Amino acid sequence: MQSGRQLGLPDAVTETSTPTALALGANRGPCRETLRAAADILATVVDGMSLGGLYRSPPEAGGSQPDYWNSALIGLTRLGPEELLAFAKALERLAGRGPAPRNAPRPLDVDLLLWGREVRDEPALTLPHPRMAGRAFVLAPLADVAPQWRIPGLDRTVEELLRRADTTGLRRVSWNERG
């Protein structure tokens, strides 16, 4: 397993801390503010957190939806992957997300991308995240904070995957921009 130090994180807080990566996205409401608040709350369960840049991109589903605002963060967590995912889903509900069709506009989307070197394919949790490898809007902010993180099962780094991804429409924006 890659250590927190290899990923540019502080030394592990405890023997049970695990490097983790999460993606944040929103395209409804005050997106920048919502993503910043979500990162602040996630910092309560992700030690030594590093937050990637902020990016805007057109929605995957196309249509007349507003652009998505995206970021990613890494750090060390004492939570197991199921607990961290449950925390992320509770955070989404706190931000006002309710049941909706896939790819519908949302006030907050938090995806568990990586939890150490864990690989699993279960109905409730797939690690690494099954669609992260082709999503520039996930890879770009993740590459800001963990370019050399080797993705389990793919044997490629975040940076290598980003070089292969379609970055059409992806643009970095300031964390101070309104939206």
Coordinates of C-alpha atoms in Angstrom, one line a residue:
M1 CA 0.0 0.0 0.0
Q2 CA 1.2 3.5 -0.7
S3 CA 1.9 5.4 2.5
G4 CA 0.5 8.8 3.3
R5 CA 4.1 10.1 3.0
Q6 CA 4.4 8.8 -0.6
L7 CA 1.2 10.6 -1.4
G8 CA 2.5 13.9 0.1
L9 CA 0.4 13.5 3.3
P10 CA 1.6 13.9 6.9
D11 CA 2.7 10.8 8.7
A12 CA -0.2 8.5 9.6
V13 CA -2.0 9.7 12.7
T14 CA -2.5 6.1 13.9
E15 CA -1.7 2.7 12.6
T16 CA -5.3 2.4 11.4
S17 CA -5.3 5.6 9.3
T18 CA -5.7 4.9 5.6
P19 CA -5.0 7.3 2.6
T20 CA -8.3 8.2 0.9
A21 CA -9.5 10.3 -2.0
L22 CA -12.9 11.8 -2.5
A23 CA -14.4 13.8 -5.4
L24 CA -16.7 16.8 -4.8
G25 CA -19.2 18.1 -7.4
A26 CA -22.2 20.4 -7.6
N27 CA -24.2 22.2 -10.3
R28 CA -27.2 23.6 -8.3
G29 CA -27.2 26.4 -5.9
P30 CA -24.1 28.3 -4.6
C31 CA -21.7 25.6 -5.9
R32 CA -18.3 27.0 -4.8
E33 CA -19.6 27.8 -1.3
T34 CA -21.2 24.3 -1.0
L35 CA -18.0 22.5 -2.1
R36 CA -15.9 24.6 0.3
A37 CA -18.3 23.8 3.2
A38 CA -18.3 20.1 2.3
A39 CA -14.5 20.1 2.3
D40 CA -14.5 21.7 5.7
I41 CA -16.9 19.1 7.1
L42 CA -14.9 16.3 5.5
A43 CA -11.8 17.6 7.3
T44 CA -13.4 16.4 10.5
V45 CA -12.9 12.7 9.3
V46 CA -10.0 13.2 6.9
D47 CA -6.8 14.2 8.7
G48 CA -4.1 16.2 6.9
M49 CA -6.5 17.0 4.1
S50 CA -5.3 18.5 0.9
L51 CA -7.9 20.1 -1.4
G52 CA -7.4 20.2 -5.2
G53 CA -8.2 23.0 -7.5
L54 CA -11.7 24.0 -8.6
Y55 CA -12.8 23.1 -12.1
R56 CA -15.9 23.7 -14.2
S57 CA -17.1 21.4 -16.9
P58 CA -20.3 20.8 -18.9
P59 CA -22.6 18.0 -17.5
E60 CA -21.9 14.5 -18.7
A61 CA -25.5 14.1 -19.7
G62 CA -25.5 17.3 -21.8
G63 CA -28.8 19.1 -22.1
S64 CA -29.6 22.4 -20.5
Q65 CA -28.1 21.8 -17.1
P66 CA -25.7 24.3 -15.6
D67 CA -22.0 23.5 -15.6
Y68 CA -20.6 21.3 -12.8
W69 CA -18.1 22.7 -10.3
N70 CA -15.7 19.9 -9.2
S71 CA -12.8 19.4 -6.8
A72 CA -11.1 16.5 -5.1
L73 CA -9.4 16.0 -1.8
I74 CA -7.0 13.5 -0.2
G75 CA -6.0 12.8 3.4
L76 CA -5.9 10.1 6.0
T77 CA -9.0 8.6 7.6
R78 CA -9.6 6.3 10.5
L79 CA -13.1 5.4 9.0
G80 CA -13.6 2.3 7.1
P81 CA -14.7 2.7 3.5
E82 CA -18.4 1.9 4.3
E83 CA -18.3 4.4 7.1
L84 CA -16.7 7.1 4.9
L85 CA -19.2 6.5 2.1
A86 CA -22.1 6.8 4.6
F87 CA -20.6 10.1 6.0
A88 CA -20.4 11.4 2.4
K89 CA -24.0 10.5 1.6
A90 CA -25.2 12.1 4.9
L91 CA -23.3 15.2 3.8
E92 CA -25.1 15.2 0.5
R93 CA -28.4 15.0 2.2
L94 CA -27.4 17.9 4.5
A95 CA -26.7 20.0 1.4
G96 CA -30.2 19.3 0.2
R97 CA -29.7 16.4 -2.2
G98 CA -32.7 14.0 -2.4
P99 CA -33.7 11.2 -4.6
A100 CA -33.3 12.1 -8.3
P101 CA -32.6 10.4 -11.6
R102 CA -29.0 9.6 -12.5
N103 CA -27.1 12.7 -13.8
A104 CA -29.7 15.1 -12.6
P105 CA -28.6 18.5 -11.3
R106 CA -27.5 18.3 -7.7
P107 CA -26.5 20.6 -4.9
L108 CA -23.7 18.3 -3.8
D109 CA -22.2 15.0 -5.0
V110 CA -19.4 13.3 -2.9
D111 CA -17.8 10.2 -4.4
L112 CA -15.4 7.9 -2.6
L113 CA -12.7 7.4 -5.2
L114 CA -10.0 5.6 -3.4
W115 CA -9.5 4.0 0.0
G116 CA -5.9 2.9 0.3
R117 CA -5.2 0.1 -2.2
E118 CA -8.6 -1.4 -1.7
V119 CA -10.2 -3.1 -4.7
R120 CA -13.8 -4.3 -4.4
D121 CA -16.8 -4.6 -6.6
E122 CA -20.0 -4.8 -4.5
P123 CA -23.4 -3.4 -5.1
A124 CA -23.0 -0.8 -2.3
L125 CA -19.4 0.1 -2.9
T126 CA -16.9 -0.2 -5.8
L127 CA -13.3 0.8 -5.3
P128 CA -11.6 2.4 -7.0
H129 CA -14.6 4.4 -8.2
P130 CA -15.7 2.7 -11.4
R131 CA -15.8 5.7 -13.6
M132 CA -13.0 7.9 -12.3
A133 CA -10.4 6.7 -14.8
G134 CA -12.1 8.5 -17.7
R135 CA -13.4 11.6 -16.0
A136 CA -11.1 14.6 -16.4
F137 CA -13.3 16.6 -14.0
V138 CA -12.3 14.1 -11.3
L139 CA -8.7 13.4 -12.4
A140 CA -7.6 17.1 -12.8
P141 CA -8.3 18.2 -9.2
L142 CA -7.0 14.9 -7.9
A143 CA -3.8 15.3 -9.9
D144 CA -3.4 18.7 -8.2
V145 CA -2.9 16.9 -4.8
A146 CA -1.9 13.3 -5.7
P147 CA -0.5 13.1 -9.2
Q148 CA 1.6 10.0 -8.4
W149 CA -1.2 8.0 -6.6
R150 CA -1.2 4.6 -8.4
I151 CA -4.7 3.5 -9.0
P152 CA -5.3 -0.1 -7.8
G153 CA -6.3 -2.5 -10.5
L154 CA -5.2 -0.1 -13.3
D155 CA -1.5 0.2 -12.4
R156 CA -1.5 3.8 -13.7
T157 CA -1.0 7.0 -11.8
V158 CA -3.6 9.8 -11.6
E159 CA -1.4 11.9 -13.7
E160 CA -1.1 9.2 -16.4
L161 CA -4.9 8.8 -16.5
L162 CA -5.4 12.5 -16.8
R163 CA -3.1 12.7 -19.8
R164 CA -5.3 10.1 -21.5
A165 CA -8.6 11.7 -20.5
D166 CA -10.7 14.0 -22.7
T167 CA -10.4 17.4 -21.2
T168 CA -12.7 19.2 -23.7
G169 CA -14.7 21.8 -21.8
L170 CA -12.8 21.4 -18.6
R171 CA -11.5 24.7 -17.2
R172 CA -9.8 25.6 -13.9
V173 CA -11.4 28.4 -12.0
S174 CA -10.6 30.4 -8.9
W175 CA -12.0 29.2 -5.6
N176 CA -13.0 32.9 -5.3
E177 CA -15.2 32.9 -8.4
R178 CA -19.0 33.1 -7.7
G179 CA -21.3 30.3 -8.8

